[in-house]
Short mmCIF file of C-alpha atoms in Angstrom, two decimals:
data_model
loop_
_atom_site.label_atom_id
_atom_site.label_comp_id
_atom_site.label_asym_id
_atom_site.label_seq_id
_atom_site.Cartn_x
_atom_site.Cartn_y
_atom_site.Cartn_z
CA UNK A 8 -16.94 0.29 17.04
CA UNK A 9 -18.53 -1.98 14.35
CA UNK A 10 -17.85 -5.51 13.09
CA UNK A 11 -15.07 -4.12 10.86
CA UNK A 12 -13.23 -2.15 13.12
CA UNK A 13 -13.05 -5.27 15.76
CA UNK A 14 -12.26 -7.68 13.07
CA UNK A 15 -9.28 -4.76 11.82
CA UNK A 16 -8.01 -4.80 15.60
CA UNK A 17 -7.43 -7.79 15.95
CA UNK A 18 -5.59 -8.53 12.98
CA UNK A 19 -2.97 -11.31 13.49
CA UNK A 20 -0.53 -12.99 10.65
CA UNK A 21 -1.76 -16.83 10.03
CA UNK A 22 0.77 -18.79 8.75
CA UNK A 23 -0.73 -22.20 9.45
CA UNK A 24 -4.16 -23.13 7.18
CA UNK A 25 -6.35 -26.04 7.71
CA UNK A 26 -6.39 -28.28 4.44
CA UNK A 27 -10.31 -26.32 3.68
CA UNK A 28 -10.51 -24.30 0.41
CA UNK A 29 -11.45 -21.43 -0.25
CA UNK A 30 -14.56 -21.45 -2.05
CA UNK A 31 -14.50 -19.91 -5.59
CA UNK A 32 -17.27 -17.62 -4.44
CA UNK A 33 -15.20 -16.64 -1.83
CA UNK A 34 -12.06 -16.32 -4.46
CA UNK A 35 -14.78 -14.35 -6.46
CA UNK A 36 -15.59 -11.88 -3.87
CA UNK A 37 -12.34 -11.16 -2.71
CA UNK A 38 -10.90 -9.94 -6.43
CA UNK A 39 -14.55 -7.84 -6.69
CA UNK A 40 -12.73 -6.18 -3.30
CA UNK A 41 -9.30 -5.50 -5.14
CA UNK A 42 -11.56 -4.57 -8.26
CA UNK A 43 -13.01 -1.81 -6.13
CA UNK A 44 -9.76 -0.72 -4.57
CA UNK A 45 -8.67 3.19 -4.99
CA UNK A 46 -5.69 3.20 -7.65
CA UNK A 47 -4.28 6.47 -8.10
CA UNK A 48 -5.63 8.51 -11.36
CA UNK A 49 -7.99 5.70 -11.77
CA UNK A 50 -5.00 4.36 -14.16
CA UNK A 51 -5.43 0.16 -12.11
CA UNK A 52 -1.55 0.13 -12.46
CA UNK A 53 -1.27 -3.05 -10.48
CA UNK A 54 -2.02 -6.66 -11.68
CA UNK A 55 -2.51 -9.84 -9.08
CA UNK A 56 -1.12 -13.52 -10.01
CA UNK A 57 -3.14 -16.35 -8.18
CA UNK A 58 -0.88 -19.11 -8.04
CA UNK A 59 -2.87 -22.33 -8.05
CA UNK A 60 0.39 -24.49 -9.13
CA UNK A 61 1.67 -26.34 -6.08
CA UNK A 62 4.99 -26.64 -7.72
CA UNK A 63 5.54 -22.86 -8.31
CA UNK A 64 4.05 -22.68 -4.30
CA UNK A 65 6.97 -24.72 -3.64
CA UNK A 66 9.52 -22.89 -6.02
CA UNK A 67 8.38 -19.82 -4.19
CA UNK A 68 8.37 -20.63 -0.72
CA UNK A 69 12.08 -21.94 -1.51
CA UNK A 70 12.71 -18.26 -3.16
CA UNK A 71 11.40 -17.11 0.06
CA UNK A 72 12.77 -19.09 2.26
CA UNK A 73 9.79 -19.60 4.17
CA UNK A 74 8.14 -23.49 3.78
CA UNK A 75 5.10 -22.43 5.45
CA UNK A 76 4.19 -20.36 1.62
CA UNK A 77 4.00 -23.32 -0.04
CA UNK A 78 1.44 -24.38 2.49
CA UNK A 79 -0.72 -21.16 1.47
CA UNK A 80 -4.74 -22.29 0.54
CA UNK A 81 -4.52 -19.14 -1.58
CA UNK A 82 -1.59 -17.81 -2.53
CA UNK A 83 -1.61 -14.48 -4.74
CA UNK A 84 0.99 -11.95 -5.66
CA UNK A 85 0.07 -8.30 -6.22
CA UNK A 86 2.89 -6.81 -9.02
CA UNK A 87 3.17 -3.43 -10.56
CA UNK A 88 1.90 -3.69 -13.68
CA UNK A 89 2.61 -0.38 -16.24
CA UNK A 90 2.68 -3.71 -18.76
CA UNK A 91 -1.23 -3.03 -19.56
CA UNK A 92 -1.52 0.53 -19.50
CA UNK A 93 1.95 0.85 -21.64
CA UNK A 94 0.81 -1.75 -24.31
CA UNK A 95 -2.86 0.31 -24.43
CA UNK A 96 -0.76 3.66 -25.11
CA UNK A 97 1.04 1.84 -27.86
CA UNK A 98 -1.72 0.55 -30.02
CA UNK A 99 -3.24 4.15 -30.10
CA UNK A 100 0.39 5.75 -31.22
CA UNK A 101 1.95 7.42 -28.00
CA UNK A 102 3.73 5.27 -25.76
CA UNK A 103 6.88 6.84 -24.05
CA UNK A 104 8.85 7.03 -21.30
CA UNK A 105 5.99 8.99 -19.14
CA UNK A 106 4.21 5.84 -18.77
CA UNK A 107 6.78 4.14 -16.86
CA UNK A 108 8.43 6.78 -15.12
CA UNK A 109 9.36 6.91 -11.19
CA UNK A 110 6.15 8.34 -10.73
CA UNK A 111 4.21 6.16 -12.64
CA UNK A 112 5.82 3.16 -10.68
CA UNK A 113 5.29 4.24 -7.14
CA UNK A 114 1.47 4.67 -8.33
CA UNK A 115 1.14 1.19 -9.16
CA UNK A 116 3.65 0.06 -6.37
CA UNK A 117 0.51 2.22 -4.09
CA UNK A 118 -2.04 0.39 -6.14
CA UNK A 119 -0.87 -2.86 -5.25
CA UNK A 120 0.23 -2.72 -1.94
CA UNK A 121 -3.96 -0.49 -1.62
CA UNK A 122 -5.57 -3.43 -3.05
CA UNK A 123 -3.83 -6.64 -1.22
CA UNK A 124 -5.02 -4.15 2.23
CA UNK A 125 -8.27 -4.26 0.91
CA UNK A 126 -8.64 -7.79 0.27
CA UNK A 127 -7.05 -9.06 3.51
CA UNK A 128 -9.77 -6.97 5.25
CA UNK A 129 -12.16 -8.48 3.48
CA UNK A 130 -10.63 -11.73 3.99
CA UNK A 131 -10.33 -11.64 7.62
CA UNK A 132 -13.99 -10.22 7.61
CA UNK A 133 -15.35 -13.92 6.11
CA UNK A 134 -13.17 -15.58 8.77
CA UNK A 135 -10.17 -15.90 6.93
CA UNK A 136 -6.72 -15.81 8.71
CA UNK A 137 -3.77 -13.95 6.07
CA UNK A 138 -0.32 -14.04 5.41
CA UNK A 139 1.48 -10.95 3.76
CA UNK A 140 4.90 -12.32 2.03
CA UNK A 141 7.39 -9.53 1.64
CA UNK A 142 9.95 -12.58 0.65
CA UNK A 143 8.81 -12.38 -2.79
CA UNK A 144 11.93 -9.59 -2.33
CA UNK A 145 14.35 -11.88 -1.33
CA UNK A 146 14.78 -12.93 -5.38
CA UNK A 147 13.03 -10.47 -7.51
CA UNK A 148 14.63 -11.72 -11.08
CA UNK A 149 13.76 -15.46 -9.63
CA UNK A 150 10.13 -14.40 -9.33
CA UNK A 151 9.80 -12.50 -12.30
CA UNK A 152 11.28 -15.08 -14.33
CA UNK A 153 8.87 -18.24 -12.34
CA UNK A 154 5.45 -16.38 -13.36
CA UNK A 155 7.07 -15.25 -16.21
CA UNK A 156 6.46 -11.57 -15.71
CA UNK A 157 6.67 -8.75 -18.28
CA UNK A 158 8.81 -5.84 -18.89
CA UNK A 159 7.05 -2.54 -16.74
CA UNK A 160 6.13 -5.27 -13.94
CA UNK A 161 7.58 -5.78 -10.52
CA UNK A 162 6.38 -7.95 -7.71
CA UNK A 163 5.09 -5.97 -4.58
CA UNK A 164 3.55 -8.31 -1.78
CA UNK A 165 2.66 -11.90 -1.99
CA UNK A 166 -0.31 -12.84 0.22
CA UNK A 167 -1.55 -16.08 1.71
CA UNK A 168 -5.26 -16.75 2.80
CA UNK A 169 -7.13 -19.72 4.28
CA UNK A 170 -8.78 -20.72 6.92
CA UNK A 171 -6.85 -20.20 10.03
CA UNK A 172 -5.16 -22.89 11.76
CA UNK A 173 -3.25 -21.24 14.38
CA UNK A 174 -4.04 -18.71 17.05
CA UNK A 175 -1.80 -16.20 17.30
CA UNK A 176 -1.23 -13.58 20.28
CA UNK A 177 -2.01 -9.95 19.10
CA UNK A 178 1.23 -8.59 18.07
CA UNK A 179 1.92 -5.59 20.42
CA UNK A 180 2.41 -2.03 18.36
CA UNK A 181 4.35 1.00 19.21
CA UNK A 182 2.47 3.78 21.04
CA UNK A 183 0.88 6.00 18.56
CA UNK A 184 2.49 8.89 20.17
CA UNK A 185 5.90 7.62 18.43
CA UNK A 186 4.19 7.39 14.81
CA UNK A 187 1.20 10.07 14.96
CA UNK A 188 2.03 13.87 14.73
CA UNK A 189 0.57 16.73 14.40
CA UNK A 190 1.24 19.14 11.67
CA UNK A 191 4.30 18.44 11.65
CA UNK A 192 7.17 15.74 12.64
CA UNK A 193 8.19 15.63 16.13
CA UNK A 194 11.63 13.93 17.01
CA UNK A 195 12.28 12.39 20.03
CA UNK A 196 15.52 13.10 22.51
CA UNK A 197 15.59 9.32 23.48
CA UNK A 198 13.69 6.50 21.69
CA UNK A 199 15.02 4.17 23.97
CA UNK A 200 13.81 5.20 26.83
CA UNK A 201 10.23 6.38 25.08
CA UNK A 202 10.26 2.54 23.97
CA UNK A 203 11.01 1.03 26.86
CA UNK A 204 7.18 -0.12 28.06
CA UNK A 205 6.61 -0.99 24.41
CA UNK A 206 10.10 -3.39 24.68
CA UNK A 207 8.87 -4.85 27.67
CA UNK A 208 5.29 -5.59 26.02
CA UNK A 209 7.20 -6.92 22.97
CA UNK A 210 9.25 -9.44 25.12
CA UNK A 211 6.04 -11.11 26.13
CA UNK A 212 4.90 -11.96 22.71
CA UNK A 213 5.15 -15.83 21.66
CA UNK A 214 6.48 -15.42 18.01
CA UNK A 215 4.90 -19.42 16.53
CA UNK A 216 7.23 -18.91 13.82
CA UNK A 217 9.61 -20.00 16.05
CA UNK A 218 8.53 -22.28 18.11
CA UNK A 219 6.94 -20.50 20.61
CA UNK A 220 9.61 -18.81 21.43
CA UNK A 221 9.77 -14.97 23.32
CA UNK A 222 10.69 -12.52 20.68
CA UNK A 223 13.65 -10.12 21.36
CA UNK A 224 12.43 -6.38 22.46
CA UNK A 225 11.34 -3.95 19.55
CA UNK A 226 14.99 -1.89 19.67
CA UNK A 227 16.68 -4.85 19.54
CA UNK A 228 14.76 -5.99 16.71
CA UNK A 229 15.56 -2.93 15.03
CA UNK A 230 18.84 -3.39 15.64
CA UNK A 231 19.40 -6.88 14.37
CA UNK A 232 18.05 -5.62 10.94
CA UNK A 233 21.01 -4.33 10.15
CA UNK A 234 22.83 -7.43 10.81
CA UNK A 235 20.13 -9.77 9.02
CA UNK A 236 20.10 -8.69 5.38
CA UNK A 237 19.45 -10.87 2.73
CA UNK A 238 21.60 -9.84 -0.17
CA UNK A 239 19.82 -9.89 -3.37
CA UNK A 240 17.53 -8.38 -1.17
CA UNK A 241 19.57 -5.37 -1.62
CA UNK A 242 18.69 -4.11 -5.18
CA UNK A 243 15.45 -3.48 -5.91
CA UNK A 244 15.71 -0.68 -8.26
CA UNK A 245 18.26 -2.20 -10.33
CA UNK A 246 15.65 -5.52 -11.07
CA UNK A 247 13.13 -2.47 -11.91
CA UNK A 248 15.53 -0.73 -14.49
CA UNK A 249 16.07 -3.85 -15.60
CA UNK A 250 12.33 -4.68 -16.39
CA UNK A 251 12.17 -1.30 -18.13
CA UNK A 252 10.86 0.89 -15.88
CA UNK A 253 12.81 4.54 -16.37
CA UNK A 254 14.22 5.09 -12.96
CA UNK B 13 -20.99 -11.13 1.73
CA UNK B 14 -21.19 -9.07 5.06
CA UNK B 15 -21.37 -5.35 6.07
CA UNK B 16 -17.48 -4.74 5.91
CA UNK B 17 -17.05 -6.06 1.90
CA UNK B 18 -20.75 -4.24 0.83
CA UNK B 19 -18.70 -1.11 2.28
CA UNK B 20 -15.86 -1.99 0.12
CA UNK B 21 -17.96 -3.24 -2.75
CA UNK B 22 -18.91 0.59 -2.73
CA UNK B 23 -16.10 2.66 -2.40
CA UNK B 24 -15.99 6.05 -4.23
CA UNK B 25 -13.65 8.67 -3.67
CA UNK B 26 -15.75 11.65 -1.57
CA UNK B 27 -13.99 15.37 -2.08
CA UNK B 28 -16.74 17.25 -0.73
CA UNK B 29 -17.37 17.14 3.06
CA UNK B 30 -20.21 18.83 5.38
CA UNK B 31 -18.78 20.78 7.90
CA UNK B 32 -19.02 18.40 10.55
CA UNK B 33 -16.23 17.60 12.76
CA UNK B 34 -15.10 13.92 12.94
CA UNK B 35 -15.47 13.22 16.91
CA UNK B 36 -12.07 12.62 19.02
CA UNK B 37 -12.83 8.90 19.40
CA UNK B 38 -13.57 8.07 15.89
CA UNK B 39 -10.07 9.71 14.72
CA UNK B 40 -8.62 7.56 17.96
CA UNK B 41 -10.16 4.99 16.58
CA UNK B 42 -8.71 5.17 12.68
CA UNK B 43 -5.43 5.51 14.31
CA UNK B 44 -5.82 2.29 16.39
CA UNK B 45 -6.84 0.19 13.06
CA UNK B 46 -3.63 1.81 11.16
CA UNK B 47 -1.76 1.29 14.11
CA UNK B 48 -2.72 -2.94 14.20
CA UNK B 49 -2.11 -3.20 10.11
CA UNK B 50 0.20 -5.79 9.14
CA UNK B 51 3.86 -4.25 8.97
CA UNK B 52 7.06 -5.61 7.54
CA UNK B 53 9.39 -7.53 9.48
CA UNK B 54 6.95 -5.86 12.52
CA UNK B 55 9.40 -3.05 11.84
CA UNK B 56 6.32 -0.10 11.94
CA UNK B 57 8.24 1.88 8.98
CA UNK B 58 5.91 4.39 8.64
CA UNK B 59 4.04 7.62 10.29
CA UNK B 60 1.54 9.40 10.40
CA UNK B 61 1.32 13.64 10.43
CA UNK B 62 -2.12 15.07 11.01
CA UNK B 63 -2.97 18.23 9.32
CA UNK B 64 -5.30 20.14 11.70
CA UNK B 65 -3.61 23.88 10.79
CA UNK B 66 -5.73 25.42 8.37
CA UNK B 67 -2.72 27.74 7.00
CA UNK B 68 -1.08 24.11 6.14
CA UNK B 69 -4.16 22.98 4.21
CA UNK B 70 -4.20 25.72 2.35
CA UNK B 71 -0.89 25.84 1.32
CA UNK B 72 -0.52 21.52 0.89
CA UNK B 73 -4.03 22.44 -1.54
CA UNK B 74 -1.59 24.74 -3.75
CA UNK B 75 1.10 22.88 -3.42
CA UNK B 76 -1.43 19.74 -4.72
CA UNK B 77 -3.12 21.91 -7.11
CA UNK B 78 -6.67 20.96 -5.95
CA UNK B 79 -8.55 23.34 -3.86
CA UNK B 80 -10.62 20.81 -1.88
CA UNK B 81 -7.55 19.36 -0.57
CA UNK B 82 -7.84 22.44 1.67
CA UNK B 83 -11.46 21.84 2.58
CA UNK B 84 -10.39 18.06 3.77
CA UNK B 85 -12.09 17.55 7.39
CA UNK B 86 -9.28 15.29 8.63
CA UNK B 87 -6.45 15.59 6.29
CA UNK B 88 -3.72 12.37 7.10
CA UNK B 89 -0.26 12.31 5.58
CA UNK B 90 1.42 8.73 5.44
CA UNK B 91 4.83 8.56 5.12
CA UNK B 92 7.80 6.35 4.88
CA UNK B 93 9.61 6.39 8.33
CA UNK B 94 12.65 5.08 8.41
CA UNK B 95 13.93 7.56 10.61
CA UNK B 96 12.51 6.64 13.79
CA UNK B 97 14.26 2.84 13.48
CA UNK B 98 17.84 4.71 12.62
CA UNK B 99 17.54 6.63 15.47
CA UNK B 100 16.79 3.98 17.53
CA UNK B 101 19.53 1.65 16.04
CA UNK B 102 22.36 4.82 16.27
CA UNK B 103 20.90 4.53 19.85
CA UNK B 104 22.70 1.14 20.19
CA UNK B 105 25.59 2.22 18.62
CA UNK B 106 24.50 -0.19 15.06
CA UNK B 107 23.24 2.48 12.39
CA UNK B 108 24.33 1.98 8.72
CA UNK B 109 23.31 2.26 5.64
CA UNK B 110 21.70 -1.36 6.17
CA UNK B 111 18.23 0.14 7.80
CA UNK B 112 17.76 3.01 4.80
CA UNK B 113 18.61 1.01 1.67
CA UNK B 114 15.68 0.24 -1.05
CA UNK B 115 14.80 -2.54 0.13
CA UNK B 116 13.82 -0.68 4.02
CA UNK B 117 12.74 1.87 1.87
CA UNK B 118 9.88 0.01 -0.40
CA UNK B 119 9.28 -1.87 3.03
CA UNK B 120 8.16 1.29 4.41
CA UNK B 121 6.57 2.41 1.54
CA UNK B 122 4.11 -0.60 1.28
CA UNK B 123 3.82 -0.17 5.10
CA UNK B 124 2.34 3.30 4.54
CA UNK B 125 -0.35 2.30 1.54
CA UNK B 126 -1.45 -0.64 4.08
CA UNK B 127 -2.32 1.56 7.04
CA UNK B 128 -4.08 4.15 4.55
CA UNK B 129 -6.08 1.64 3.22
CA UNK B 130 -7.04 0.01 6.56
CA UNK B 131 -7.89 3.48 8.08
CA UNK B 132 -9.79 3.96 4.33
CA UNK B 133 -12.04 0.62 5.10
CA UNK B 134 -12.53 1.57 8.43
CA UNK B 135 -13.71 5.37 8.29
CA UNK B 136 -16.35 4.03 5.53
CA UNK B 137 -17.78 1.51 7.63
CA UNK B 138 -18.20 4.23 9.92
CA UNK B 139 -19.71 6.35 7.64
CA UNK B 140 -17.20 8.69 6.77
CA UNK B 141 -15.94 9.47 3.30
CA UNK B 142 -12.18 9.35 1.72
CA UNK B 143 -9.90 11.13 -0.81
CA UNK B 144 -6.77 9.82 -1.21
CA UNK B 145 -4.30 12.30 -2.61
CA UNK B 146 -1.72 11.46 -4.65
CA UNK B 147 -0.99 14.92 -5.10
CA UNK B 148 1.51 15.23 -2.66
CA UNK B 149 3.78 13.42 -5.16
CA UNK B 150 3.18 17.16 -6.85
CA UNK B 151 6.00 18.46 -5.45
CA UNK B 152 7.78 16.48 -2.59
CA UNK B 153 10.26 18.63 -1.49
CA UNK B 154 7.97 21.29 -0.78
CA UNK B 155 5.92 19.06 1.31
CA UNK B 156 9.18 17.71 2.97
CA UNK B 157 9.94 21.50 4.30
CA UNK B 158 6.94 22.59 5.05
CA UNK B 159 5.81 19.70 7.61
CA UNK B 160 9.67 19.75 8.85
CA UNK B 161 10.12 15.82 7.65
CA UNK B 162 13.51 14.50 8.97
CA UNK B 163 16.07 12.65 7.12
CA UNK B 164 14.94 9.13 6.02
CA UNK B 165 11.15 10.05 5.44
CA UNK B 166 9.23 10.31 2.77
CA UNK B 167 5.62 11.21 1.57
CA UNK B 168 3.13 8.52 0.11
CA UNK B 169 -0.03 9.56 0.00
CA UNK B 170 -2.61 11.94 1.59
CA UNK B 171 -5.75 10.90 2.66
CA UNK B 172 -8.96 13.22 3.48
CA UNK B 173 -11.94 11.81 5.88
CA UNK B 174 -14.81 13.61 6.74
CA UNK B 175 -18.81 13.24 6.42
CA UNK B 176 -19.72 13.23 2.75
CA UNK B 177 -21.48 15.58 0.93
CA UNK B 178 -22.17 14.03 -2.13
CA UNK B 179 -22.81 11.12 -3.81
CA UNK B 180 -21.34 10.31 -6.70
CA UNK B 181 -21.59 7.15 -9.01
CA UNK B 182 -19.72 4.32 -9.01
CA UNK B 183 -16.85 4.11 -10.79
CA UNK B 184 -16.17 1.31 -13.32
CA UNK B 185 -13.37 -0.73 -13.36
CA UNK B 186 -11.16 -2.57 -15.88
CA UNK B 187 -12.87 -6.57 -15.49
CA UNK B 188 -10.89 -8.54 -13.57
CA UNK B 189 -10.06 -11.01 -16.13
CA UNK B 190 -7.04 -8.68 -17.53
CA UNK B 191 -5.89 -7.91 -14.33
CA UNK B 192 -6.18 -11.26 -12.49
CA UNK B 193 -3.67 -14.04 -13.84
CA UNK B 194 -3.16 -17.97 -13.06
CA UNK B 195 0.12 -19.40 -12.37
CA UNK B 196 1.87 -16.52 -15.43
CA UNK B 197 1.16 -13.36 -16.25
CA UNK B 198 -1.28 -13.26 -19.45
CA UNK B 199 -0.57 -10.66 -22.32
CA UNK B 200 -3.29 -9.46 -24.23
CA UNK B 201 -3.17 -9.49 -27.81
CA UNK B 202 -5.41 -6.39 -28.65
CA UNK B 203 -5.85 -4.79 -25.56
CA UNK B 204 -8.13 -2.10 -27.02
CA UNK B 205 -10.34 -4.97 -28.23
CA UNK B 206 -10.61 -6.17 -25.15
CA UNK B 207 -11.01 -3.09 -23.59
CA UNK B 208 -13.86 -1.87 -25.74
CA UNK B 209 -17.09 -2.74 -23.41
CA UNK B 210 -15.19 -1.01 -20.15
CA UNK B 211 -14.37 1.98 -22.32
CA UNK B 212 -18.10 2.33 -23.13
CA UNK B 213 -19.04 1.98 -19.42
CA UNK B 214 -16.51 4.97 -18.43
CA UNK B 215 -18.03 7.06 -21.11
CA UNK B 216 -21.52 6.46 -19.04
CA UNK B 217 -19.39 7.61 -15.74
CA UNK B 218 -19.90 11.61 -14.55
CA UNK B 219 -16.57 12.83 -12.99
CA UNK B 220 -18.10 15.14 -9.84
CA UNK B 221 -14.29 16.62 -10.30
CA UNK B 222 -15.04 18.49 -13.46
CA UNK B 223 -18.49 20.11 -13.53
CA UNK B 224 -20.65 16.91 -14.03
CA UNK B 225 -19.22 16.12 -17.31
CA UNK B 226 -18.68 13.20 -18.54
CA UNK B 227 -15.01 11.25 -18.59
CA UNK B 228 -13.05 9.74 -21.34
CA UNK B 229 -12.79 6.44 -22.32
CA UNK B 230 -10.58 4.51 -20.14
CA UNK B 231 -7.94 3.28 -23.00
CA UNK B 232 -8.06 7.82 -24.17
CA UNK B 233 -7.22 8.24 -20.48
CA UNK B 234 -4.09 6.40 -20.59
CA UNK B 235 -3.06 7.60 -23.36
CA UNK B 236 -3.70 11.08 -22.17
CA UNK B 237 -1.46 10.57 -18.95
CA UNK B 238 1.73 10.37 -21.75
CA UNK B 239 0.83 14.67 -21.65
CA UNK B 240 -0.12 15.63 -18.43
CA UNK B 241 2.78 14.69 -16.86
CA UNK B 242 3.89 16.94 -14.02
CA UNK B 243 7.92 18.10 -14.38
CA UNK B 244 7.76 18.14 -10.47
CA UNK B 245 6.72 14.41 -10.48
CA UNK B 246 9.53 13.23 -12.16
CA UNK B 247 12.23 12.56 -9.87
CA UNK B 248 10.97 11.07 -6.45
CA UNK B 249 13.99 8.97 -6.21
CA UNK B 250 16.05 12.31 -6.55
CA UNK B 251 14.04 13.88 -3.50
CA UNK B 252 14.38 9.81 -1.85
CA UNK B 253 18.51 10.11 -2.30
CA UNK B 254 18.10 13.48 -0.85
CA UNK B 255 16.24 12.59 2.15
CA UNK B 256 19.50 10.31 2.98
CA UNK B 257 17.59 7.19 1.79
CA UNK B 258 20.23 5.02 0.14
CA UNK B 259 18.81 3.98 -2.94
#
C-alpha cells in the first residue's frame, strides 16, 4: 500500500466543484500525465479538447443531459484523433485506408480512454475530485459539429475536474470472483444468486445524483438498461463511417 | 508534483522481467485498484482473465508474434464483458439486443482501457514494470478460442507486470500543443513542419525492442504503419458481430 494505491481505492465520481480553479500549473501537469500515457505503436492516436467556453459547457451539458457538466472547473474531452497521423501520411505521399481502419480506430479509441485514466489518477492524487462523461455519446454528430471536429475523429470520454465539493460514499463493486479468471473464462450457473450480497451492498449506497436517494440493486440496474436507452445513443459506428473512418 | 505523477511522469514500457514472482497480495492488490476504476453507468462491463499457464503464454506469444509476451511475469487480459450483464438480465426474464449494441459495446471497451491503466499506475508505484500488448488484436479469434471467451466478449488489450530488468530511455512524445486544443479542434497547416524538432528527438531514442538501434523519425513511422498492416487486424468488428455483439 502506498499513497497511490489508497488515493486509487478510494476513487469516487465528483460531480459538485467548489467555484476554485485549477491552477494552470496544475492544468500543465496534468496534460505532461496524458503526454506520458502508453498509446499503442507509439502512433498518440488520440487528441484532448479543453473546453474553457462556458457557453459550449452549457451546449454540452444540454447534449448530455446532465446540468451538473456545465458546472465542470475543467472540462476536457479525449477524441480519437487518426486526423494528425492521416494528414502526416499525406504530406509525405502515402495516405490510405490503413490509417483509419477498424484497427487503427480502436487504437486511438485505447489511447484516449489510457490517457483520461491516467490523468484522473493524477488528478485525484493533487486532491482533485473527477467526473468521467460518457454523455458526450448521447449526440455524437452534435459534439462533433460544437468543437468542430475533423474527419478521422470521434469523441471518447469527456472528463470533469475540480476541487471537490461533495463527499460521496464509495461506490460498492462486484466481487472480483465475478470479473477475475484464470486462464480462462468461467461462467456462472446463477448470477443472481452469486450477486445477491453484492445487491444488498448496492442498495445501501446514497446515489447524490439523485437526491440522496438509495440506488436500486446491481441486477436490477442491469436490467433497467435495457429499458433506459437513449436513442441516438444507438449508432455509434454509423457517426464514425460518417467521419471517415473505414469501418 | 507528488510520488504518484513523478511515477507517471516516467512511464516506459518494460518487456524484460527478472524472474521474480509478483507476491499474492500485490496481484490482490492490482485487482482491487481495477476493481474501484470508474465504470460506465456503474455497469462493470469488463473482465479480467489471468494467464498463469505457461503452455497459454507461449502460444498467446505466437499468436502475438513477440516472444517476450511469453516471458510476461503476470500476463492480464482485459476484455469487454458484456456477457456477464446479459446473463444476468436473461436472469430476469429482460435480455435484448438493448445490453450488446455499440453503444454497451464501446462502454465496455473504454471500461477495459480504464482498469488497465489504473492497474498500469498502480503496479509502477509499486515498483513493478508494464507492457501493454496490443498484440492480441493480432488475431482475435484465436485468442477468443483459446481462453474459451463466451458470447458478448471481447479482447482489448494485454498487459504484462513483473520486476524490470532493464531500463530503457524515455520515450519522446509529440508536444502537447498539437494534441491539446481550446474550445475547437486546431488543424495544422504543415504538420511535418511542425513536427520537425520531435522527429529529431525520436531519432536520439534507442528502441530496446530491436537490438539497441536507433528508431525512425516519428512523422517516417506513421507513414510506415500504411505497410505493416496485419491482414488479421483488419476486421475486429467482423470477430465483434461474431461474438453476438450487435453492432
Amino acid at each position: 500500500m502506498n499513497e497511490t494505491i489508497k488515493t486509487q481505492l478510494n476513487h469516487r465520481t465528483i460531480r459538485a466543484f467548489t467555484a476554485e480553479a485549477v491552477p494552470k500549473e496544475h492544468v500543465q501537469t496534468l496534460l505532461d500525465v496524458a503526454n506520458h500515457t502508453a498509446t499503442s505503436n507509439g502512433m498518440q492516436a488520440y487528441s484532448i479538447i479543453r473546453i474553457t467556453d462556458q457557453h459550449l459547457k452549457d451546449q454540452l451539458a444540454e447534449i448530455g443531459n446532465q446540468d451538473y457538466m456545465a458546472r465542470a472547473t475543467e472540462l476536457w474531452l479525449f477524441i480519437v484523433d487518426l486526423y494528425r497521423n492521416y494528414a502526416i501520411a499525406e504530406a509525405q505521399g502515402v495516405a490510405g485506408d490503413d490509417l483509419i481502419n477498424a484497427d487503427k480506430f480502436f487504437q486511438g479509441f485505447t489511447d484516449a480512454s489510457l490517457a483520461a485514466q491516467n490523468v484522473v489518477v493524477a488528478a485525484e492524487s493533487l486532491g482533485y475530485g473527477c467526473n468521467y462523461f460518457g454523455n458526450v455519446h448521447n449526440d455524437l454528430e452534435a459534439i462533433i459539429e460544437l468543437l468542430e471536429l475533423p474527419l478521422y475523429t470521434l469523441p471518447v470520454v469527456g472528463l470533469g475536474i475540480g476541487v471537490p465539493n461533495q463527499n460521496p460514499q464509495l461506490k460498492p463493486r462486484m466481487p472480483l470472483a465475478l470479473k477475475v479468471f484464470e486462464n480462462q473464462y468461467q461462467k456462472e450457473d446463477d448470477y443472481l444468486a452469486s450477486l445477491k450480497a453484492y445487491d444488498e451492498e448496492m442498495q445501501t449506497y446514497y446515489d447524490l445524483r439523485e437526491a440522496n436517494k438509495r440506488v436500486d440493486s446491481f441486477t436490477l440496474q442491469v436490467a433497467r438498461k435495457q429499458t433506459s436507452t437513449i436513442f441516438k445513443r444507438n449508432a455509434p459506428l454509423e457517426v464514425a463511417r460518417k467521419q471517415g473512418f473505414k469501418l
